[in-house]
PDB file of C-alpha atoms and ligand atoms in Angstrom:
ATOM      1  CA  UNK A   1     116.251 131.902  97.916  1.00  0.00           C
ATOM      2  CA  UNK A   2     116.297 132.332  94.139  1.00  0.00           C
ATOM      3  CA  UNK A   3     116.019 135.781  92.528  1.00  0.00           C
ATOM      4  CA  UNK A   4     119.348 137.467  91.754  1.00  0.00           C
ATOM      5  CA  UNK A   5     121.389 134.941  93.543  1.00  0.00           C
ATOM      6  CA  UNK A   6     120.024 132.017  91.379  1.00  0.00           C
ATOM      7  CA  UNK A   7     117.954 128.968  92.235  1.00  0.00           C
ATOM      8  CA  UNK A   8     118.244 127.173  95.503  1.00  0.00           C
ATOM      9  CA  UNK A   9     120.792 124.387  95.411  1.00  0.00           C
ATOM     10  CA  UNK A  10     119.741 121.012  96.704  1.00  0.00           C
ATOM     11  CA  UNK A  11     121.592 118.015  97.189  1.00  0.00           C
ATOM     12  CA  UNK A  12     120.449 114.675  95.912  1.00  0.00           C
ATOM     13  CA  UNK A  13     121.799 111.309  96.319  1.00  0.00           C
ATOM     14  CA  UNK A  14     121.381 109.091  93.374  1.00  0.00           C
ATOM     15  CA  UNK A  15     121.534 105.298  94.196  1.00  0.00           C
ATOM     16  CA  UNK A  16     120.536 101.881  92.742  1.00  0.00           C
ATOM     17  CA  UNK A  17     122.240  98.907  91.547  1.00  0.00           C
ATOM     18  CA  UNK A  18     125.200  98.916  89.071  1.00  0.00           C
ATOM     19  CA  UNK A  19     123.697  99.067  85.580  1.00  0.00           C
ATOM     20  CA  UNK A  20     120.282 100.350  86.379  1.00  0.00           C
ATOM     21  CA  UNK A  21     120.972 103.643  84.693  1.00  0.00           C
ATOM     22  CA  UNK A  22     121.768 106.209  87.278  1.00  0.00           C
ATOM     23  CA  UNK A  23     124.390 108.117  85.213  1.00  0.00           C
ATOM     24  CA  UNK A  24     122.283 107.722  82.079  1.00  0.00           C
ATOM     25  CA  UNK A  25     119.349 109.337  83.634  1.00  0.00           C
ATOM     26  CA  UNK A  26     121.328 112.366  84.933  1.00  0.00           C
ATOM     27  CA  UNK A  27     122.686 112.682  81.332  1.00  0.00           C
ATOM     28  CA  UNK A  28     119.196 112.537  79.919  1.00  0.00           C
ATOM     29  CA  UNK A  29     117.900 115.089  82.406  1.00  0.00           C
ATOM     30  CA  UNK A  30     120.598 117.418  80.952  1.00  0.00           C
ATOM     31  CA  UNK A  31     119.411 116.567  77.497  1.00  0.00           C
ATOM     32  CA  UNK A  32     122.634 114.527  76.739  1.00  0.00           C
ATOM     33  CA  UNK A  33     120.816 111.393  75.872  1.00  0.00           C
ATOM     34  CA  UNK A  34     123.374 110.136  73.600  1.00  0.00           C
ATOM     35  CA  UNK A  35     126.362 110.757  75.877  1.00  0.00           C
ATOM     36  CA  UNK A  36     128.520 107.416  76.375  1.00  0.00           C
ATOM     37  CA  UNK A  37     128.366 105.977  79.848  1.00  0.00           C
ATOM     38  CA  UNK A  38     130.752 103.684  81.658  1.00  0.00           C
ATOM     39  CA  UNK A  39     130.333 101.986  85.070  1.00  0.00           C
ATOM     40  CA  UNK A  40     130.667 104.782  87.740  1.00  0.00           C
ATOM     41  CA  UNK A  41     133.835 104.638  89.905  1.00  0.00           C
ATOM     42  CA  UNK A  42     133.137 105.614  93.534  1.00  0.00           C
ATOM     43  CA  UNK A  43     130.838 108.590  92.664  1.00  0.00           C
ATOM     44  CA  UNK A  44     130.349 111.698  90.286  1.00  0.00           C
ATOM     45  CA  UNK A  45     128.928 115.081  90.883  1.00  0.00           C
ATOM     46  CA  UNK A  46     126.858 116.522  88.406  1.00  0.00           C
ATOM     47  CA  UNK A  47     124.172 119.247  88.284  1.00  0.00           C
ATOM     48  CA  UNK A  48     121.126 120.503  86.409  1.00  0.00           C
ATOM     49  CA  UNK A  49     118.923 123.602  86.947  1.00  0.00           C
ATOM     50  CA  UNK A  50     115.218 122.507  86.434  1.00  0.00           C
ATOM     51  CA  UNK A  51     111.812 123.172  88.043  1.00  0.00           C
ATOM     52  CA  UNK A  52     113.067 126.026  89.915  1.00  0.00           C
ATOM     53  CA  UNK A  53     115.862 124.295  91.758  1.00  0.00           C
ATOM     54  CA  UNK A  54     119.602 123.829  91.183  1.00  0.00           C
ATOM     55  CA  UNK A  55     120.006 119.951  91.535  1.00  0.00           C
ATOM     56  CA  UNK A  56     123.461 118.885  92.754  1.00  0.00           C
ATOM     57  CA  UNK A  57     123.536 115.117  92.083  1.00  0.00           C
ATOM     58  CA  UNK A  58     125.917 112.692  93.843  1.00  0.00           C
ATOM     59  CA  UNK A  59     125.683 109.790  91.246  1.00  0.00           C
ATOM     60  CA  UNK A  60     127.085 106.820  93.191  1.00  0.00           C
ATOM     61  CA  UNK A  61     128.325 103.733  91.841  1.00  0.00           C
ATOM     62  CA  UNK A  62     125.942 100.801  92.195  1.00  0.00           C
ATOM     63  CA  UNK A  63     128.713  97.980  92.243  1.00  0.00           C
ATOM     64  CA  UNK A  64     128.449  95.894  95.178  1.00  0.00           C
ATOM     65  CA  UNK A  65     131.892  97.022  96.782  1.00  0.00           C
ATOM     66  CA  UNK A  66     130.889 100.635  96.773  1.00  0.00           C
ATOM     67  CA  UNK A  67     127.358 100.307  98.038  1.00  0.00           C
ATOM     68  CA  UNK A  68     128.428 100.643 101.525  1.00  0.00           C
ATOM     69  CA  UNK A  69     129.147 104.475 100.584  1.00  0.00           C
ATOM     70  CA  UNK A  70     125.458 105.005  99.868  1.00  0.00           C
ATOM     71  CA  UNK A  71     124.616 105.384 103.560  1.00  0.00           C
ATOM     72  CA  UNK A  72     127.459 107.653 104.430  1.00  0.00           C
ATOM     73  CA  UNK A  73     126.285 110.209 101.868  1.00  0.00           C
ATOM     74  CA  UNK A  74     122.640 109.947 102.875  1.00  0.00           C
ATOM     75  CA  UNK A  75     122.961 112.835 105.609  1.00  0.00           C
ATOM     76  CA  UNK A  76     122.742 116.315 104.720  1.00  0.00           C
ATOM     77  CA  UNK A  77     120.765 115.746 101.598  1.00  0.00           C
ATOM     78  CA  UNK A  78     117.372 117.213 100.320  1.00  0.00           C
ATOM     79  CA  UNK A  79     116.269 114.254  98.221  1.00  0.00           C
ATOM     80  CA  UNK A  80     116.934 110.789  97.258  1.00  0.00           C
ATOM     81  CA  UNK A  81     116.739 109.146  93.910  1.00  0.00           C
ATOM     82  CA  UNK A  82     116.525 105.380  93.816  1.00  0.00           C
ATOM     83  CA  UNK A  83     116.880 103.831  90.271  1.00  0.00           C
ATOM     84  CA  UNK A  84     115.682 100.407  89.188  1.00  0.00           C
ATOM     85  CA  UNK A  85     116.364  98.459  86.031  1.00  0.00           C
ATOM     86  CA  UNK A  86     112.792  97.455  85.450  1.00  0.00           C
ATOM     87  CA  UNK A  87     113.692  94.657  83.132  1.00  0.00           C
ATOM     88  CA  UNK A  88     116.354  93.057  85.303  1.00  0.00           C
ATOM     89  CA  UNK A  89     113.932  90.555  87.054  1.00  0.00           C
ATOM     90  CA  UNK A  90     116.753  88.370  88.469  1.00  0.00           C
ATOM     91  CA  UNK A  91     118.091  91.266  90.629  1.00  0.00           C
ATOM     92  CA  UNK A  92     114.680  92.946  91.803  1.00  0.00           C
ATOM     93  CA  UNK A  93     115.372  90.957  95.210  1.00  0.00           C
ATOM     94  CA  UNK A  94     118.883  92.442  95.572  1.00  0.00           C
ATOM     95  CA  UNK A  95     117.604  95.983  94.691  1.00  0.00           C
ATOM     96  CA  UNK A  96     114.879  95.616  97.302  1.00  0.00           C
ATOM     97  CA  UNK A  97     117.464  94.502  99.828  1.00  0.00           C
ATOM     98  CA  UNK A  98     119.581  97.514  99.208  1.00  0.00           C
ATOM     99  CA  UNK A  99     116.707  99.908  99.356  1.00  0.00           C
ATOM    100  CA  UNK A 100     115.603  98.553 102.610  1.00  0.00           C
ATOM    101  CA  UNK A 101     119.002  98.570 104.086  1.00  0.00           C
ATOM    102  CA  UNK A 102     119.537 102.311 103.321  1.00  0.00           C
ATOM    103  CA  UNK A 103     116.052 103.366 104.529  1.00  0.00           C
ATOM    104  CA  UNK A 104     116.252 101.389 107.719  1.00  0.00           C
ATOM    105  CA  UNK A 105     119.705 102.818 108.571  1.00  0.00           C
ATOM    106  CA  UNK A 106     119.551 104.208 111.942  1.00  0.00           C
ATOM    107  CA  UNK A 107     118.986 108.050 111.631  1.00  0.00           C
ATOM    108  CA  UNK A 108     117.852 107.849 108.159  1.00  0.00           C
ATOM    109  CA  UNK A 109     115.836 111.226 107.681  1.00  0.00           C
ATOM    110  CA  UNK A 110     112.071 110.204 107.658  1.00  0.00           C
ATOM    111  CA  UNK A 111     111.035 113.359 105.783  1.00  0.00           C
ATOM    112  CA  UNK A 112     113.369 113.001 102.829  1.00  0.00           C
ATOM    113  CA  UNK A 113     111.418 112.786  99.716  1.00  0.00           C
ATOM    114  CA  UNK A 114     112.228 109.618  97.798  1.00  0.00           C
ATOM    115  CA  UNK A 115     111.938 109.457  93.948  1.00  0.00           C
ATOM    116  CA  UNK A 116     111.956 105.892  92.568  1.00  0.00           C
ATOM    117  CA  UNK A 117     112.586 105.627  88.769  1.00  0.00           C
ATOM    118  CA  UNK A 118     111.597 102.407  87.128  1.00  0.00           C
ATOM    119  CA  UNK A 119     114.133 102.882  84.389  1.00  0.00           C
ATOM    120  CA  UNK A 120     114.359 101.167  81.110  1.00  0.00           C
ATOM    121  CA  UNK A 121     110.553 101.325  80.323  1.00  0.00           C
ATOM    122  CA  UNK A 122     111.549 100.995  76.757  1.00  0.00           C
ATOM    123  CA  UNK A 123     112.684  97.299  77.313  1.00  0.00           C
ATOM    124  CA  UNK A 124     109.863  95.008  76.370  1.00  0.00           C
ATOM    125  CA  UNK A 125     110.024  92.848  79.595  1.00  0.00           C
ATOM    126  CA  UNK A 126     109.888  95.901  81.979  1.00  0.00           C
ATOM    127  CA  UNK A 127     107.710  95.932  84.875  1.00  0.00           C
ATOM    128  CA  UNK A 128     105.634  98.921  85.494  1.00  0.00           C
ATOM    129  CA  UNK A 129     105.718 101.603  88.407  1.00  0.00           C
ATOM    130  CA  UNK A 130     102.848 100.229  90.159  1.00  0.00           C
ATOM    131  CA  UNK A 131     104.761  96.876  90.457  1.00  0.00           C
ATOM    132  CA  UNK A 132     107.644  98.577  92.282  1.00  0.00           C
ATOM    133  CA  UNK A 133     105.377 100.608  94.429  1.00  0.00           C
ATOM    134  CA  UNK A 134     103.977  97.386  95.838  1.00  0.00           C
ATOM    135  CA  UNK A 135     107.170  95.315  95.620  1.00  0.00           C
ATOM    136  CA  UNK A 136     109.176  97.869  97.540  1.00  0.00           C
ATOM    137  CA  UNK A 137     106.337  98.515  99.945  1.00  0.00           C
ATOM    138  CA  UNK A 138     106.729 102.254  99.390  1.00  0.00           C
ATOM    139  CA  UNK A 139     103.664 103.033 101.305  1.00  0.00           C
ATOM    140  CA  UNK A 140     105.037 101.541 104.508  1.00  0.00           C
ATOM    141  CA  UNK A 141     107.599 104.291 104.967  1.00  0.00           C
ATOM    142  CA  UNK A 142     106.940 107.733 106.479  1.00  0.00           C
ATOM    143  CA  UNK A 143     108.932 109.431 103.773  1.00  0.00           C
ATOM    144  CA  UNK A 144     106.982 111.105 100.813  1.00  0.00           C
ATOM    145  CA  UNK A 145     107.761 108.757  98.019  1.00  0.00           C
ATOM    146  CA  UNK A 146     106.653 108.032  94.411  1.00  0.00           C
ATOM    147  CA  UNK A 147     107.611 105.734  91.670  1.00  0.00           C
ATOM    148  CA  UNK A 148     107.705 106.986  87.994  1.00  0.00           C
ATOM    149  CA  UNK A 149     108.422 104.796  84.990  1.00  0.00           C
ATOM    150  CA  UNK A 150     111.077 106.278  82.618  1.00  0.00           C
ATOM    151  CA  UNK A 151     113.663 105.479  80.192  1.00  0.00           C
ATOM    152  CA  UNK A 152     117.019 107.264  79.954  1.00  0.00           C
ATOM    153  CA  UNK A 153     117.160 105.900  76.283  1.00  0.00           C
ATOM    154  CA  UNK A 154     114.228 107.746  75.051  1.00  0.00           C
ATOM    155  CA  UNK A 155     113.781 110.340  77.773  1.00  0.00           C
ATOM    156  CA  UNK A 156     110.286 109.576  78.523  1.00  0.00           C
ATOM    157  CA  UNK A 157     109.118 109.950  82.154  1.00  0.00           C
ATOM    158  CA  UNK A 158     112.284 111.570  83.613  1.00  0.00           C
ATOM    159  CA  UNK A 159     111.120 115.198  83.845  1.00  0.00           C
ATOM    160  CA  UNK A 160     107.677 114.103  85.664  1.00  0.00           C
ATOM    161  CA  UNK A 161     109.903 112.322  88.283  1.00  0.00           C
ATOM    162  CA  UNK A 162     112.074 115.326  88.785  1.00  0.00           C
ATOM    163  CA  UNK A 163     109.182 117.738  88.840  1.00  0.00           C
ATOM    164  CA  UNK A 164     107.485 115.588  91.427  1.00  0.00           C
ATOM    165  CA  UNK A 165     110.785 115.655  93.590  1.00  0.00           C
ATOM    166  CA  UNK A 166     111.221 119.397  93.195  1.00  0.00           C
ATOM    167  CA  UNK A 167     107.606 120.037  94.536  1.00  0.00           C
ATOM    168  CA  UNK A 168     108.152 117.773  97.457  1.00  0.00           C
ATOM    169  CA  UNK A 169     111.597 119.366  98.365  1.00  0.00           C
ATOM    170  CA  UNK A 170     110.089 122.803  98.148  1.00  0.00           C
ATOM    171  CA  UNK A 171     107.238 121.567 100.817  1.00  0.00           C
ATOM    172  CA  UNK A 172     109.882 120.799 103.202  1.00  0.00           C
ATOM    173  CA  UNK A 173     111.678 123.398 105.054  1.00  0.00           C
ATOM    174  CA  UNK A 174     115.266 124.226 103.811  1.00  0.00           C
ATOM    175  CA  UNK A 175     117.842 122.677 106.109  1.00  0.00           C
TER     176      UNK A 175
HETATM  177  N1  GTP B 201     117.468 100.129  77.031  1.00  0.00           N
HETATM  178  C1  GTP B 201     117.799 100.967  77.872  1.00  0.00           C
HETATM  179  N2  GTP B 201     119.123 101.084  78.287  1.00  0.00           N
HETATM  180  C2  GTP B 201     119.540 101.799  79.286  1.00  0.00           C
HETATM  181  C3  GTP B 201     118.514 102.760  79.923  1.00  0.00           C
HETATM  182  N3  GTP B 201     119.245 103.577  80.753  1.00  0.00           N
HETATM  183  C4  GTP B 201     120.508 102.999  80.757  1.00  0.00           C
HETATM  184  N4  GTP B 201     120.648 102.165  79.820  1.00  0.00           N
HETATM  185  C5  GTP B 201     121.948 101.236  79.666  1.00  0.00           C
HETATM  186  O1  GTP B 201     122.324 100.715  80.827  1.00  0.00           O
HETATM  187  C6  GTP B 201     123.708 100.578  81.016  1.00  0.00           C
HETATM  188  C7  GTP B 201     124.063 101.144  82.300  1.00  0.00           C
HETATM  189  O2  GTP B 201     123.873 102.399  82.406  1.00  0.00           O
HETATM  190  P1  GTP B 201     124.439 103.423  83.461  1.00  0.00           P
HETATM  191  O3  GTP B 201     124.029 104.864  83.293  1.00  0.00           O
HETATM  192  O4  GTP B 201     125.994 103.476  83.347  1.00  0.00           O
HETATM  193  O5  GTP B 201     124.174 102.742  84.788  1.00  0.00           O
HETATM  194  P2  GTP B 201     124.549 103.112  86.347  1.00  0.00           P
HETATM  195  O6  GTP B 201     123.460 102.895  87.229  1.00  0.00           O
HETATM  196  O7  GTP B 201     125.063 104.523  86.178  1.00  0.00           O
HETATM  197  O8  GTP B 201     125.541 102.038  86.583  1.00  0.00           O
HETATM  198  P3  GTP B 201     126.879 102.187  87.731  1.00  0.00           P
HETATM  199  O9  GTP B 201     127.474 103.524  87.535  1.00  0.00           O
HETATM  200  O10 GTP B 201     127.793 101.013  87.581  1.00  0.00           O
HETATM  201  O11 GTP B 201     126.250 101.944  88.996  1.00  0.00           O
HETATM  202  C8  GTP B 201     124.199 101.386  80.019  1.00  0.00           C
HETATM  203  O12 GTP B 201     124.591 100.489  78.779  1.00  0.00           O
HETATM  204  C9  GTP B 201     123.041 102.194  79.384  1.00  0.00           C
HETATM  205  O13 GTP B 201     123.099 102.449  78.005  1.00  0.00           O
HETATM  206  C10 GTP B 201     117.254 102.772  79.423  1.00  0.00           C
HETATM  207  O14 GTP B 201     116.341 103.542  80.006  1.00  0.00           O
HETATM  208  N5  GTP B 201     116.929 101.907  78.415  1.00  0.00           N
HETATM  209 MG1   MG B 202     126.858 105.242  86.864  1.00  0.00          MG
END
């Protein structure tokens, strides 16, 4: 792993409701904060080298008609990123339902590290990460998990989250 052959490649599934900011977060992690975004159709592949790993992102569409794809892609991955629009209070319940549906899918890997981004912290009515730790009952799952507040608009908080994920993945044995 690493050295002359480059950083270890890890597969990351990025999910969350439409408009939560998944594509914007990936752009910001790549320092492309001002890239224009459009709703993702199906999914996009993207990658970034950071924190000693080569992250291969599968950036899924969050639109209702595509959410069934999430669980198909949830096998053979090294980490999961779940993105929430922290200001979209009306849809917190739907985000929670989709989160539970995925984690409670039969065969879902209970060792998989889960990074939750409470995105859009720049918004004045955003809920903080602790709110989502409680609301999503993160502690009730065996998976290592953590919620980080972040903003794809300002870039705040995103690296801290990815650094946590990198550390957790490197603690788990490679597949
Ligand atoms: N204020 C604010 N707006 C954001 C932030 N992140 C994303 N947005 C905006 O939210 C909208 C949706 O962003 P996307 O990145 O396309 O969201 P997505 O989760 O990829 O959406 P789908 O691909 O449809 O599932 C865009 O208008 C972004 O500019 C943020 O941190 N703060
Ligand atoms: Mg998208």
